[in-house]
Short mmCIF file of C-alpha atoms in Angstrom, two decimals:
data_model
loop_
_atom_site.label_atom_id
_atom_site.label_comp_id
_atom_site.label_asym_id
_atom_site.label_seq_id
_atom_site.Cartn_x
_atom_site.Cartn_y
_atom_site.Cartn_z
CA UNK A 1 -81.47 -151.27 -20.67
CA UNK A 2 -84.19 -149.50 -22.65
CA UNK A 3 -87.54 -148.65 -21.09
CA UNK A 4 -90.37 -147.54 -23.37
CA UNK A 5 -93.00 -145.33 -21.76
CA UNK A 6 -95.74 -143.24 -23.29
CA UNK A 7 -95.75 -139.46 -22.91
CA UNK A 8 -93.31 -137.81 -20.53
CA UNK A 9 -91.92 -140.38 -18.03
CA UNK A 10 -90.96 -137.55 -15.67
CA UNK A 11 -94.57 -136.39 -15.31
CA UNK A 12 -96.48 -138.83 -13.08
CA UNK A 13 -94.56 -141.52 -14.99
CA UNK A 14 -92.07 -144.31 -14.44
CA UNK A 15 -88.93 -142.16 -14.14
CA UNK A 16 -89.16 -141.77 -10.36
CA UNK A 17 -89.32 -145.55 -9.89
CA UNK A 18 -86.38 -146.11 -12.26
CA UNK A 19 -84.24 -143.58 -10.39
CA UNK A 20 -85.15 -145.17 -7.05
CA UNK A 21 -83.90 -148.59 -8.19
CA UNK A 22 -80.91 -147.42 -10.27
CA UNK A 23 -79.37 -144.56 -8.31
CA UNK A 24 -75.81 -145.11 -9.55
CA UNK A 25 -76.59 -145.55 -13.24
CA UNK A 26 -76.57 -142.83 -15.85
CA UNK A 27 -80.11 -142.34 -17.11
CA UNK A 28 -81.05 -140.58 -20.33
CA UNK A 29 -84.63 -139.49 -20.86
CA UNK A 30 -86.23 -138.73 -24.24
CA UNK A 31 -89.71 -137.41 -23.41
CA UNK A 32 -92.70 -137.12 -25.69
CA UNK A 33 -95.48 -134.58 -25.06
CA UNK A 34 -97.31 -135.42 -21.84
CA UNK A 35 -101.02 -136.20 -21.83
CA UNK A 36 -101.62 -132.94 -19.93
CA UNK A 37 -99.80 -130.80 -22.50
CA UNK A 38 -101.76 -132.53 -25.28
CA UNK A 39 -105.06 -132.02 -23.45
CA UNK A 40 -104.59 -128.29 -22.99
CA UNK A 41 -103.32 -127.99 -26.57
CA UNK A 42 -106.58 -129.52 -27.79
CA UNK A 43 -108.44 -126.80 -25.85
CA UNK A 44 -106.05 -124.06 -27.07
CA UNK A 45 -105.29 -123.08 -23.47
CA UNK A 46 -102.02 -122.42 -21.63
CA UNK A 47 -101.44 -124.64 -18.62
CA UNK A 48 -98.56 -123.02 -16.74
CA UNK A 49 -101.07 -121.89 -14.09
CA UNK A 50 -103.10 -125.11 -13.90
CA UNK A 51 -103.32 -127.36 -10.86
CA UNK A 52 -102.47 -130.94 -11.89
CA UNK A 53 -103.64 -133.90 -9.80
CA UNK A 54 -103.24 -137.63 -10.39
CA UNK A 55 -106.04 -139.83 -9.10
CA UNK A 56 -103.53 -142.71 -9.01
CA UNK A 57 -100.90 -141.17 -6.73
CA UNK A 58 -103.03 -138.91 -4.52
CA UNK A 59 -106.09 -139.48 -2.31
CA UNK A 60 -109.30 -138.85 -4.21
CA UNK A 61 -110.12 -136.06 -1.75
CA UNK A 62 -107.17 -134.11 -3.22
CA UNK A 63 -108.91 -134.09 -6.61
CA UNK A 64 -112.12 -132.84 -5.01
CA UNK A 65 -110.43 -130.04 -3.07
CA UNK A 66 -108.43 -128.95 -6.13
CA UNK A 67 -111.52 -128.71 -8.35
CA UNK A 68 -113.41 -126.78 -5.67
CA UNK A 69 -110.53 -124.38 -4.98
CA UNK A 70 -109.00 -123.50 -8.36
CA UNK A 71 -110.28 -122.13 -11.68
CA UNK A 72 -108.13 -124.42 -13.84
CA UNK A 73 -107.60 -128.06 -12.83
CA UNK A 74 -106.55 -131.19 -14.72
CA UNK A 75 -107.00 -134.66 -13.24
CA UNK A 76 -105.36 -137.79 -14.63
CA UNK A 77 -108.03 -140.47 -14.29
CA UNK A 78 -108.05 -144.26 -14.64
CA UNK A 79 -110.37 -147.23 -14.86
CA UNK A 80 -110.47 -147.30 -11.04
CA UNK A 81 -111.15 -143.56 -10.68
CA UNK A 82 -113.09 -142.36 -13.71
CA UNK A 83 -114.29 -138.82 -14.51
CA UNK A 84 -117.84 -139.90 -13.66
CA UNK A 85 -116.68 -141.25 -10.27
CA UNK A 86 -115.07 -137.89 -9.49
CA UNK A 87 -118.24 -136.06 -10.58
CA UNK A 88 -120.43 -138.24 -8.37
CA UNK A 89 -118.14 -137.66 -5.39
CA UNK A 90 -118.30 -133.90 -5.97
CA UNK A 91 -122.11 -134.04 -6.04
CA UNK A 92 -122.38 -136.10 -2.85
CA UNK A 93 -119.70 -134.42 -0.69
CA UNK A 94 -119.72 -130.72 -1.59
CA UNK A 95 -121.80 -128.23 0.37
CA UNK A 96 -124.59 -126.22 -1.37
CA UNK A 97 -122.37 -123.18 -1.87
CA UNK A 98 -119.67 -125.29 -3.52
CA UNK A 99 -122.22 -127.05 -5.72
CA UNK A 100 -123.50 -123.68 -6.92
CA UNK A 101 -119.96 -122.67 -7.89
CA UNK A 102 -119.37 -126.03 -9.56
CA UNK A 103 -122.51 -125.56 -11.65
CA UNK A 104 -120.82 -122.50 -13.19
CA UNK A 105 -117.71 -124.46 -14.17
CA UNK A 106 -117.14 -126.11 -17.54
CA UNK A 107 -115.82 -129.67 -17.65
CA UNK A 108 -113.94 -131.37 -20.47
CA UNK A 109 -112.95 -135.01 -20.77
CA UNK A 110 -110.19 -135.76 -23.28
CA UNK A 111 -109.73 -139.47 -23.98
CA UNK A 112 -107.15 -141.59 -25.84
CA UNK A 113 -105.07 -138.55 -26.78
CA UNK A 114 -102.85 -139.13 -29.81
CA UNK A 115 -104.79 -142.21 -30.87
CA UNK A 116 -107.22 -142.64 -33.77
CA UNK A 117 -110.02 -142.94 -31.19
CA UNK A 118 -109.13 -139.60 -29.57
CA UNK A 119 -112.19 -137.77 -28.26
CA UNK A 120 -112.91 -134.40 -26.63
CA UNK A 121 -116.20 -134.04 -24.75
CA UNK A 122 -117.69 -131.06 -22.92
CA UNK A 123 -120.20 -131.61 -20.12
CA UNK A 124 -121.84 -130.12 -17.05
CA UNK A 125 -121.21 -131.75 -13.67
CA UNK A 126 -124.53 -133.62 -13.78
CA UNK A 127 -123.88 -134.85 -17.33
CA UNK A 128 -120.39 -135.93 -16.34
CA UNK A 129 -121.73 -138.07 -13.51
CA UNK A 130 -123.94 -140.12 -15.87
CA UNK A 131 -121.45 -140.83 -18.66
CA UNK A 132 -118.90 -143.59 -19.22
CA UNK A 133 -115.39 -142.74 -20.40
CA UNK A 134 -112.31 -144.70 -21.56
CA UNK A 135 -109.67 -145.50 -18.89
CA UNK A 136 -107.09 -143.18 -20.53
CA UNK A 137 -108.87 -139.89 -19.91
CA UNK A 138 -108.00 -136.42 -18.64
CA UNK A 139 -110.66 -134.46 -16.74
CA UNK A 140 -110.28 -130.68 -16.98
CA UNK A 141 -112.32 -128.28 -14.86
CA UNK A 142 -112.47 -124.63 -15.94
CA UNK A 143 -114.03 -121.51 -14.53
CA UNK A 144 -114.37 -119.77 -17.88
CA UNK A 145 -115.54 -116.52 -16.28
CA UNK A 146 -112.47 -116.23 -14.05
CA UNK A 147 -110.12 -113.35 -14.85
CA UNK A 148 -107.22 -115.52 -13.68
CA UNK A 149 -107.50 -117.69 -16.81
CA UNK A 150 -106.10 -114.79 -18.81
CA UNK A 151 -103.28 -113.97 -16.39
CA UNK A 152 -99.85 -115.53 -16.05
CA UNK A 153 -99.34 -116.91 -12.56
CA UNK A 154 -96.02 -118.32 -11.44
CA UNK A 155 -97.66 -120.40 -8.70
CA UNK A 156 -101.12 -121.91 -8.75
CA UNK A 157 -101.88 -120.95 -5.15
CA UNK A 158 -101.63 -117.27 -6.12
CA UNK A 159 -104.69 -117.44 -8.37
CA UNK A 160 -106.81 -115.46 -5.92
CA UNK A 161 -105.28 -112.71 -3.83
CA UNK A 162 -107.56 -113.23 -0.84
CA UNK A 163 -106.32 -116.78 -0.35
CA UNK A 164 -103.16 -115.64 1.45
CA UNK A 165 -104.75 -113.16 3.85
CA UNK A 166 -104.87 -114.20 7.51
CA UNK A 167 -105.54 -112.58 10.85
CA UNK A 168 -108.51 -110.76 9.30
CA UNK A 169 -110.53 -108.26 11.31
CA UNK A 170 -113.28 -109.67 13.50
CA UNK A 171 -115.75 -107.64 11.42
CA UNK A 172 -115.05 -110.06 8.56
CA UNK A 173 -117.01 -112.75 10.43
CA UNK A 174 -120.41 -113.33 11.99
CA UNK A 175 -120.00 -114.25 15.66
CA UNK A 176 -121.82 -114.34 19.00
CA UNK A 177 -121.06 -112.31 22.13
CA UNK A 178 -117.34 -111.89 21.53
CA UNK A 179 -116.94 -115.61 20.76
CA UNK A 180 -114.17 -115.17 18.21
CA UNK A 181 -110.40 -115.49 18.30
CA UNK A 182 -109.09 -111.92 18.04
CA UNK A 183 -107.21 -111.16 14.83
CA UNK A 184 -103.82 -110.61 16.50
CA UNK A 185 -104.10 -113.87 18.45
CA UNK A 186 -105.30 -115.65 15.31
CA UNK A 187 -102.20 -114.54 13.42
CA UNK A 188 -99.92 -115.99 16.12
CA UNK A 189 -101.93 -119.23 16.27
CA UNK A 190 -101.61 -119.70 12.51
CA UNK A 191 -97.85 -119.14 12.69
CA UNK A 192 -97.49 -121.79 15.41
CA UNK A 193 -99.52 -124.36 13.44
CA UNK A 194 -96.88 -124.52 10.67
CA UNK A 195 -99.41 -125.77 8.15
CA UNK A 196 -98.50 -128.07 5.28
CA UNK A 197 -100.11 -128.75 1.92
CA UNK A 198 -101.72 -132.16 2.59
CA UNK A 199 -103.48 -133.57 5.62
CA UNK A 200 -106.26 -133.13 8.17
CA UNK A 201 -106.99 -130.07 10.33
CA UNK A 202 -109.36 -129.88 13.32
CA UNK A 203 -110.69 -126.64 14.81
CA UNK A 204 -112.17 -127.83 18.12
CA UNK A 205 -114.61 -125.43 19.74
CA UNK A 206 -114.66 -123.46 16.52
CA UNK A 207 -116.99 -120.62 17.60
CA UNK A 208 -117.16 -118.37 14.54
CA UNK A 209 -114.97 -120.66 12.44
CA UNK A 210 -112.38 -117.93 11.87
CA UNK A 211 -109.38 -120.20 12.46
CA UNK A 212 -110.78 -123.02 10.30
CA UNK A 213 -111.63 -120.61 7.49
CA UNK A 214 -108.21 -118.97 7.44
CA UNK A 215 -106.50 -122.38 7.55
CA UNK A 216 -108.60 -123.39 4.54
CA UNK A 217 -107.61 -120.23 2.68
CA UNK A 218 -103.91 -120.61 3.49
CA UNK A 219 -103.77 -124.33 2.62
CA UNK A 220 -106.65 -125.13 0.23
CA UNK A 221 -105.62 -128.78 -0.12
CA UNK A 222 -106.18 -129.58 3.56
CA UNK A 223 -109.31 -131.32 4.82
CA UNK A 224 -110.60 -128.81 7.37
CA UNK A 225 -113.10 -129.76 10.09
CA UNK A 226 -114.75 -127.20 12.39
CA UNK A 227 -116.22 -128.84 15.50
CA UNK A 228 -118.83 -126.82 17.40
CA UNK A 229 -121.41 -127.97 19.98
CA UNK A 230 -123.65 -124.87 19.79
CA UNK A 231 -125.95 -125.30 16.80
CA UNK A 232 -126.45 -121.55 16.26
CA UNK A 233 -122.70 -121.03 16.20
CA UNK A 234 -122.30 -123.99 13.85
CA UNK A 235 -124.76 -122.35 11.47
CA UNK A 236 -122.72 -119.15 11.62
CA UNK A 237 -119.59 -121.12 10.72
CA UNK A 238 -121.38 -122.37 7.62
CA UNK A 239 -122.41 -118.82 6.72
CA UNK A 240 -118.89 -117.50 7.30
CA UNK A 241 -117.43 -120.31 5.19
CA UNK A 242 -119.74 -119.41 2.33
CA UNK A 243 -118.91 -115.69 2.59
CA UNK A 244 -115.18 -116.43 2.48
CA UNK A 245 -115.48 -119.21 -0.12
CA UNK A 246 -113.72 -121.59 2.25
CA UNK A 247 -113.89 -125.38 2.07
CA UNK A 248 -114.76 -126.19 5.70
CA UNK A 249 -116.72 -129.20 6.95
CA UNK A 250 -118.79 -128.28 10.01
CA UNK A 251 -119.28 -131.00 12.64
CA UNK A 252 -122.17 -130.21 14.98
CA UNK A 253 -121.61 -131.88 18.32
CA UNK A 254 -119.64 -131.84 21.55
CA UNK A 255 -115.97 -132.73 21.74
CA UNK A 256 -114.57 -135.21 22.48
CA UNK A 257 -117.68 -137.29 21.74
CA UNK A 258 -117.80 -136.49 18.01
CA UNK A 259 -114.06 -136.65 17.40
CA UNK A 260 -113.75 -140.43 17.19
CA UNK A 261 -115.70 -140.39 13.91
CA UNK A 262 -113.16 -138.09 12.23
CA UNK A 263 -109.85 -138.97 10.56
CA UNK A 264 -106.85 -138.43 12.83
CA UNK A 265 -105.50 -134.88 12.42
CA UNK A 266 -102.11 -133.57 11.40
CA UNK A 267 -102.91 -130.17 12.91
CA UNK A 268 -105.32 -129.15 15.67
CA UNK A 269 -106.44 -125.87 17.17
CA UNK A 270 -108.42 -125.86 20.42
CA UNK A 271 -110.18 -122.62 21.34
CA UNK A 272 -110.56 -123.06 25.08
CA UNK A 273 -111.78 -126.01 27.13
CA UNK A 274 -110.18 -127.93 29.95
CA UNK A 275 -107.00 -129.95 30.22
CA UNK A 276 -108.99 -133.18 29.78
CA UNK A 277 -110.10 -132.13 26.31
CA UNK A 278 -106.57 -130.98 25.48
CA UNK A 279 -105.07 -134.35 26.46
CA UNK A 280 -107.70 -136.30 24.54
CA UNK A 281 -107.22 -134.28 21.36
CA UNK A 282 -103.43 -134.54 21.72
CA UNK A 283 -103.77 -138.34 21.84
CA UNK A 284 -105.60 -138.27 18.48
CA UNK A 285 -102.78 -136.48 16.63
CA UNK A 286 -100.76 -138.43 14.09
CA UNK A 287 -97.01 -138.70 14.64
CA UNK A 288 -95.32 -135.29 14.22
CA UNK A 289 -98.75 -133.64 14.30
CA UNK A 290 -99.02 -130.12 15.74
CA UNK A 291 -101.43 -128.92 18.42
CA UNK A 292 -102.11 -125.27 19.30
CA UNK A 293 -104.53 -124.18 22.02
CA UNK A 294 -105.60 -120.90 23.59
CA UNK A 295 -106.51 -120.42 27.25
CA UNK A 296 -107.70 -117.50 29.34
CA UNK A 297 -106.60 -119.33 32.50
CA UNK A 298 -102.88 -119.37 33.23
CA UNK A 299 -103.27 -122.46 35.40
CA UNK A 300 -104.82 -124.49 32.58
CA UNK A 301 -102.27 -123.17 30.11
CA UNK A 302 -99.38 -124.27 32.34
CA UNK A 303 -100.83 -127.78 32.66
CA UNK A 304 -101.12 -128.03 28.87
CA UNK A 305 -97.64 -126.58 28.33
CA UNK A 306 -96.15 -129.27 30.56
CA UNK A 307 -97.32 -131.80 27.96
CA UNK A 308 -96.09 -130.05 24.82
CA UNK A 309 -93.36 -127.69 25.98
CA UNK A 310 -94.29 -124.23 24.68
CA UNK A 311 -96.36 -121.33 26.01
CA UNK A 312 -96.63 -117.61 25.35
CA UNK A 313 -98.85 -114.87 26.76
CA UNK A 314 -100.36 -112.42 24.28
CA UNK A 315 -101.34 -108.95 25.50
CA UNK A 316 -102.88 -106.73 22.84
CA UNK A 317 -103.77 -103.06 23.25
CA UNK A 318 -105.54 -101.46 20.32
CA UNK A 319 -105.18 -97.79 19.55
CA UNK A 320 -108.34 -95.69 19.53
CA UNK A 321 -108.32 -92.20 18.01
CA UNK A 322 -109.87 -89.50 20.21
CA UNK A 323 -111.70 -86.37 19.10
CA UNK A 324 -108.90 -84.11 20.35
CA UNK A 325 -106.44 -85.71 17.94
CA UNK A 326 -104.71 -87.94 20.48
CA UNK A 327 -104.88 -91.70 20.91
CA UNK A 328 -105.55 -94.02 23.80
CA UNK A 329 -104.80 -97.72 24.11
CA UNK A 330 -107.61 -100.14 24.90
CA UNK A 331 -106.34 -103.45 26.27
CA UNK A 332 -107.87 -106.81 25.40
CA UNK A 333 -107.86 -109.62 27.94
CA UNK A 334 -104.58 -111.56 27.95
CA UNK A 335 -104.55 -114.89 26.11
CA UNK A 336 -102.18 -117.80 26.68
CA UNK A 337 -101.14 -119.82 23.62
CA UNK A 338 -99.76 -123.33 24.09
CA UNK A 339 -98.29 -125.36 21.23
CA UNK A 340 -96.14 -128.35 20.39
CA UNK A 341 -95.77 -131.44 18.23
CA UNK A 342 -96.38 -135.11 18.91
CA UNK A 343 -93.22 -137.14 18.41
CA UNK A 344 -94.68 -140.59 19.09
#
């Protein structure tokens, strides 16, 4: 059996489907240059550090998050999801801070690569949204001013060093009257979440937004929602997100009332609240989803732990240097962390 396929069949091509239906047969592959390798060759750019997304095999939101989060992104488009459709979605869904950053990016559309009708076009985001392109097109987004374009990176998520920092000092955030998850507790919470690369995250009772922001930095491809009923605090979350260049959607309203309008989460953090809220949020998790919650009340923590099976008490004492050269320990209030996964 001979199967003819354009480009590299192992790169978003037919090879995976062939292997799935012919597991016992010997398969020989003779690849041609992929459309992505041709596209970057036309721009005289290396692409070993690029983020590659297919609009055919991934949710469109993945394309949006990749373009917003990385300095070098290539998207395989189609007649159903064109470069102009992606541009219009960026314009309508991104927050003002993201739109400002996008206005500094350079976009290229490379169409019909290897054909006599091959075309390379450069455009701004607004220009991109108004144009029509052939179905066989590659959209490339570049931050031409980024130092990372001239560096070799073995993994695309390492393009900015600050992306992997977590448990940052409280001073890194704007917050009200101590309404922030302390950095040591935040680090434990993030470890219990066991974040993945794709999915939905809720930060319920977000306060300063510190958890949501650090989740966004650790896993840039997640859709991150920060839910906060206090409008002043919600505004601070937006400010903190802009300062940390985090892709966080702020939902202003009281849980659980506003939660039914959101997509069901794969991961949830609840910063306080009663057992009723905990149970409601737990019911909204997808199968195998993870919930983590903090409590100051041991009684409430025990009730929640009976549902999900895990609880730990965190006692943190911070060292303070004294004028005489010695140190004293200043204890924070204890915090109970409850976590578990939903297996149904």
